[in-house]
Amino acid sequence: MKAISILIPTYNYVCTELVAALEQQARQLGIGYEIIVADDGSTQTETILANRAINEYTNCRYIERPENAGRAAIRNYLARQATMPWVLFMDSDMVVRRPDFLRRYAETPDEQAAWMGGITVGGNNRSLRHNLRYRYEKANEHAHTAERRQQAPYQDFHTANFLAPRQLLAVCPFDERFRYYGYEDVLFGKQLEKRHIPVIHLDNPLSFEIFEDNDTFLRKTEEGLRTLYTFRQELKDCSRLLHRARQLSWLMPLLSCWHQATKKLEQRILLRYPSLLLFSLYRLGYFATLESGT
């Protein structure tokens, strides 16, 4: 079975429970392992103090970085810290629900490929019915199955849960121009495709159960759209929103004007009564304002 470095970037999030669950599975398997959590310049002192407990676990390290390097750079940093031949990346807000999660990765064939396990969407449907992020993720959960992901293996690449040879990250690192939220994983998938490195999708999900409030999610969405606009040439074949914007190019100036006029009203509605249809219109309208430069 594979020896694995488990690499977890984090920012203002306590991930001790995730590390404890992974450490327990690794010890039970008897594989060579290490778990490295890199804090990308967190600003919450209580979060940093809580995460320091990670250093007490077997073969685990919590690295405190003084400044925020960005989503791509922190992953490249983690890859350089790794000592095992395989690296398993995951987001710090994921939850391990499968008792055989690490085993399924450790038993994959030793070939030069990236293995992606996917996610499931957890949480209480009743208590989260007014949470926009939960409703958005739940509506798209059908696309997270291994069968669906394998239909477009490179376009459906996500950093929340994937295994790869450590040397792969040395020859194909994340693009460090991506400092802000969104799309660094999409471009990474595109780079794998260019290098003809297989991406194999497994049914080995982590559970996504932590959902930010609606205001935070709207701000993150806008940040992601700004990232998409900045790198629109590199991502032109990888984004459904860019494809839709090209199809509606004749309508985009009107959508920009409409968004500027209704943005505050749309935000108030989305914060209280999240509608996925309105959210789609909001995203397209916001992108239209970026194209128009307003």
CSV table of N, CA and C in Angstrom, one decimal, residues 47-104:
chain,number,residue,atom,x,y,z
A,47,THR,N,-8.2,30.4,16.7
A,47,THR,CA,-8.2,29.3,15.8
A,47,THR,C,-6.7,28.7,15.7
A,48,ILE,N,-5.8,29.6,15.7
A,48,ILE,CA,-4.4,29.2,15.7
A,48,ILE,C,-4.0,28.4,16.9
A,49,LEU,N,-4.4,28.9,18.0
A,49,LEU,CA,-4.1,28.2,19.3
A,49,LEU,C,-4.8,26.8,19.3
A,50,ALA,N,-6.0,26.7,18.8
A,50,ALA,CA,-6.7,25.4,18.8
A,50,ALA,C,-6.0,24.4,17.9
A,51,ASN,N,-5.5,24.9,16.7
A,51,ASN,CA,-4.9,24.0,15.7
A,51,ASN,C,-3.5,23.6,16.2
A,52,ARG,N,-2.9,24.2,17.1
A,52,ARG,CA,-1.6,23.8,17.6
A,52,ARG,C,-1.6,22.4,18.2
A,53,ALA,N,-2.8,22.0,18.6
A,53,ALA,CA,-2.9,20.6,19.2
A,53,ALA,C,-2.6,19.6,18.1
A,54,ILE,N,-2.6,19.9,16.9
A,54,ILE,CA,-2.3,19.0,15.8
A,54,ILE,C,-0.8,18.5,16.0
A,55,ASN,N,0.0,19.3,16.5
A,55,ASN,CA,1.4,18.9,16.7
A,55,ASN,C,1.6,17.7,17.7
A,56,GLU,N,0.5,17.5,18.5
A,56,GLU,CA,0.6,16.4,19.5
A,56,GLU,C,0.2,15.0,18.9
A,57,TYR,N,-0.4,15.0,17.7
A,57,TYR,CA,-0.7,13.8,17.1
A,57,TYR,C,0.5,13.1,16.4
A,58,THR,N,0.4,11.8,16.3
A,58,THR,CA,1.6,11.1,15.7
A,58,THR,C,1.8,11.4,14.3
A,59,ASN,N,3.0,11.8,13.9
A,59,ASN,CA,3.4,12.1,12.5
A,59,ASN,C,2.6,13.2,11.9
A,60,CYS,N,2.2,14.2,12.8
A,60,CYS,CA,1.5,15.4,12.3
A,60,CYS,C,2.2,16.7,12.6
A,61,ARG,N,2.0,17.6,11.7
A,61,ARG,CA,2.7,18.9,11.9
A,61,ARG,C,1.7,20.0,11.6
A,62,TYR,N,1.7,21.1,12.4
A,62,TYR,CA,0.9,22.3,12.1
A,62,TYR,C,1.9,23.4,11.9
A,63,ILE,N,1.9,23.9,10.6
A,63,ILE,CA,2.9,25.0,10.3
A,63,ILE,C,2.2,26.3,10.2
A,64,GLU,N,2.6,27.3,11.0
A,64,GLU,CA,2.0,28.6,11.0
A,64,GLU,C,2.8,29.5,10.1
A,65,ARG,N,2.1,30.0,9.0
A,65,ARG,CA,2.7,30.9,8.1
A,65,ARG,C,2.3,32.3,8.4
A,66,PRO,N,3.2,33.3,8.5
A,66,PRO,CA,2.9,34.6,9.0
A,66,PRO,C,2.0,35.4,8.0
A,67,GLU,N,2.1,35.1,6.7
A,67,GLU,CA,1.4,35.9,5.7
A,67,GLU,C,0.6,35.0,4.8
A,68,ASN,N,-0.5,35.5,4.3
A,68,ASN,CA,-1.4,34.8,3.4
A,68,ASN,C,-0.7,34.7,2.0
A,69,ALA,N,-0.3,33.5,1.6
A,69,ALA,CA,0.4,33.4,0.3
A,69,ALA,C,-0.6,33.2,-0.9
A,70,GLY,N,-1.8,32.7,-0.6
A,70,GLY,CA,-2.8,32.5,-1.7
A,70,GLY,C,-3.0,31.0,-1.9
A,71,ARG,N,-4.1,30.7,-2.5
A,71,ARG,CA,-4.6,29.4,-2.6
A,71,ARG,C,-3.7,28.4,-3.4
A,72,ALA,N,-3.1,28.9,-4.4
A,72,ALA,CA,-2.1,28.1,-5.2
A,72,ALA,C,-0.8,27.9,-4.5
A,73,ALA,N,-0.3,29.0,-4.0
A,73,ALA,CA,1.1,29.0,-3.4
A,73,ALA,C,1.1,28.2,-2.1
A,74,ILE,N,0.1,28.2,-1.3
A,74,ILE,CA,0.1,27.4,-0.1
A,74,ILE,C,0.1,25.9,-0.4
A,75,ARG,N,-0.6,25.5,-1.5
A,75,ARG,CA,-0.6,24.1,-1.9
A,75,ARG,C,0.8,23.7,-2.5
A,76,ASN,N,1.4,24.5,-3.2
A,76,ASN,CA,2.8,24.2,-3.7
A,76,ASN,C,3.8,24.1,-2.5
A,77,TYR,N,3.6,25.0,-1.5
A,77,TYR,CA,4.4,24.9,-0.3
A,77,TYR,C,4.2,23.6,0.4
A,78,LEU,N,3.0,23.2,0.6
A,78,LEU,CA,2.7,21.9,1.2
A,78,LEU,C,3.4,20.7,0.5
A,79,ALA,N,3.3,20.8,-0.9
A,79,ALA,CA,3.9,19.7,-1.7
A,79,ALA,C,5.4,19.7,-1.5
A,80,ARG,N,6.0,20.8,-1.3
A,80,ARG,CA,7.5,20.8,-1.0
A,80,ARG,C,7.8,20.3,0.4
A,81,GLN,N,6.9,20.4,1.3
A,81,GLN,CA,7.2,19.9,2.7
A,81,GLN,C,7.0,18.4,2.8
A,82,ALA,N,6.3,17.8,1.8
A,82,ALA,CA,5.9,16.4,1.9
A,82,ALA,C,7.2,15.5,1.7
A,83,THR,N,7.2,14.4,2.4
A,83,THR,CA,8.3,13.5,2.3
A,83,THR,C,7.9,12.1,1.7
A,84,MET,N,6.6,11.8,1.7
A,84,MET,CA,6.2,10.5,1.2
A,84,MET,C,6.0,10.6,-0.3
A,85,PRO,N,6.1,9.4,-1.0
A,85,PRO,CA,6.0,9.4,-2.5
A,85,PRO,C,4.6,9.8,-3.0
A,86,TRP,N,3.6,9.8,-2.2
A,86,TRP,CA,2.2,10.2,-2.7
A,86,TRP,C,1.7,11.3,-1.8
A,87,VAL,N,1.0,12.2,-2.4
A,87,VAL,CA,0.4,13.3,-1.6
A,87,VAL,C,-1.1,13.3,-1.8
A,88,LEU,N,-1.8,13.5,-0.7
A,88,LEU,CA,-3.3,13.6,-0.7
A,88,LEU,C,-3.7,14.9,-0.2
A,89,PHE,N,-4.2,15.7,-1.1
A,89,PHE,CA,-4.7,17.1,-0.8
A,89,PHE,C,-6.2,17.0,-0.4
A,90,MET,N,-6.5,17.9,0.6
A,90,MET,CA,-7.9,18.0,1.0
A,90,MET,C,-8.1,19.4,1.6
A,91,ASP,N,-9.3,19.9,1.6
A,91,ASP,CA,-9.7,21.1,2.2
A,91,ASP,C,-9.9,20.9,3.7
A,92,SER,N,-9.6,21.9,4.5
A,92,SER,CA,-9.7,21.8,6.0
A,92,SER,C,-11.1,21.7,6.5
A,93,ASP,N,-12.1,22.1,5.7
A,93,ASP,CA,-13.5,22.0,6.2
A,93,ASP,C,-14.2,20.7,5.7
A,94,MET,N,-13.5,19.8,5.3
A,94,MET,CA,-14.1,18.5,4.9
A,94,MET,C,-14.2,17.6,6.1
A,95,VAL,N,-15.1,16.6,6.0
A,95,VAL,CA,-15.4,15.6,7.1
A,95,VAL,C,-15.2,14.2,6.5
A,96,VAL,N,-14.5,13.4,7.3
A,96,VAL,CA,-14.3,12.0,6.9
A,96,VAL,C,-15.5,11.2,7.4
A,97,ARG,N,-16.2,10.6,6.5
A,97,ARG,CA,-17.4,9.7,6.9
A,97,ARG,C,-17.1,8.2,6.6
A,98,ARG,N,-16.3,7.9,5.6
A,98,ARG,CA,-16.0,6.5,5.2
A,98,ARG,C,-15.0,5.9,6.1
A,99,PRO,N,-15.2,4.8,6.8
A,99,PRO,CA,-14.2,4.2,7.6
A,99,PRO,C,-13.0,3.6,6.7
A,100,ASP,N,-13.2,3.4,5.4
A,100,ASP,CA,-12.2,2.9,4.5
A,100,ASP,C,-11.6,4.0,3.6
A,101,PHE,N,-11.8,5.3,4.0
A,101,PHE,CA,-11.4,6.4,3.1
A,101,PHE,C,-9.9,6.3,2.7
A,102,LEU,N,-9.0,6.2,3.7
A,102,LEU,CA,-7.6,6.2,3.4
A,102,LEU,C,-7.2,4.8,2.7
A,103,ARG,N,-7.8,3.8,3.1
A,103,ARG,CA,-7.5,2.5,2.5
A,103,ARG,C,-7.8,2.5,1.0
A,104,ARG,N,-8.9,3.1,0.6
A,104,ARG,CA,-9.2,3.1,-0.9
A,104,ARG,C,-8.2,3.9,-1.7
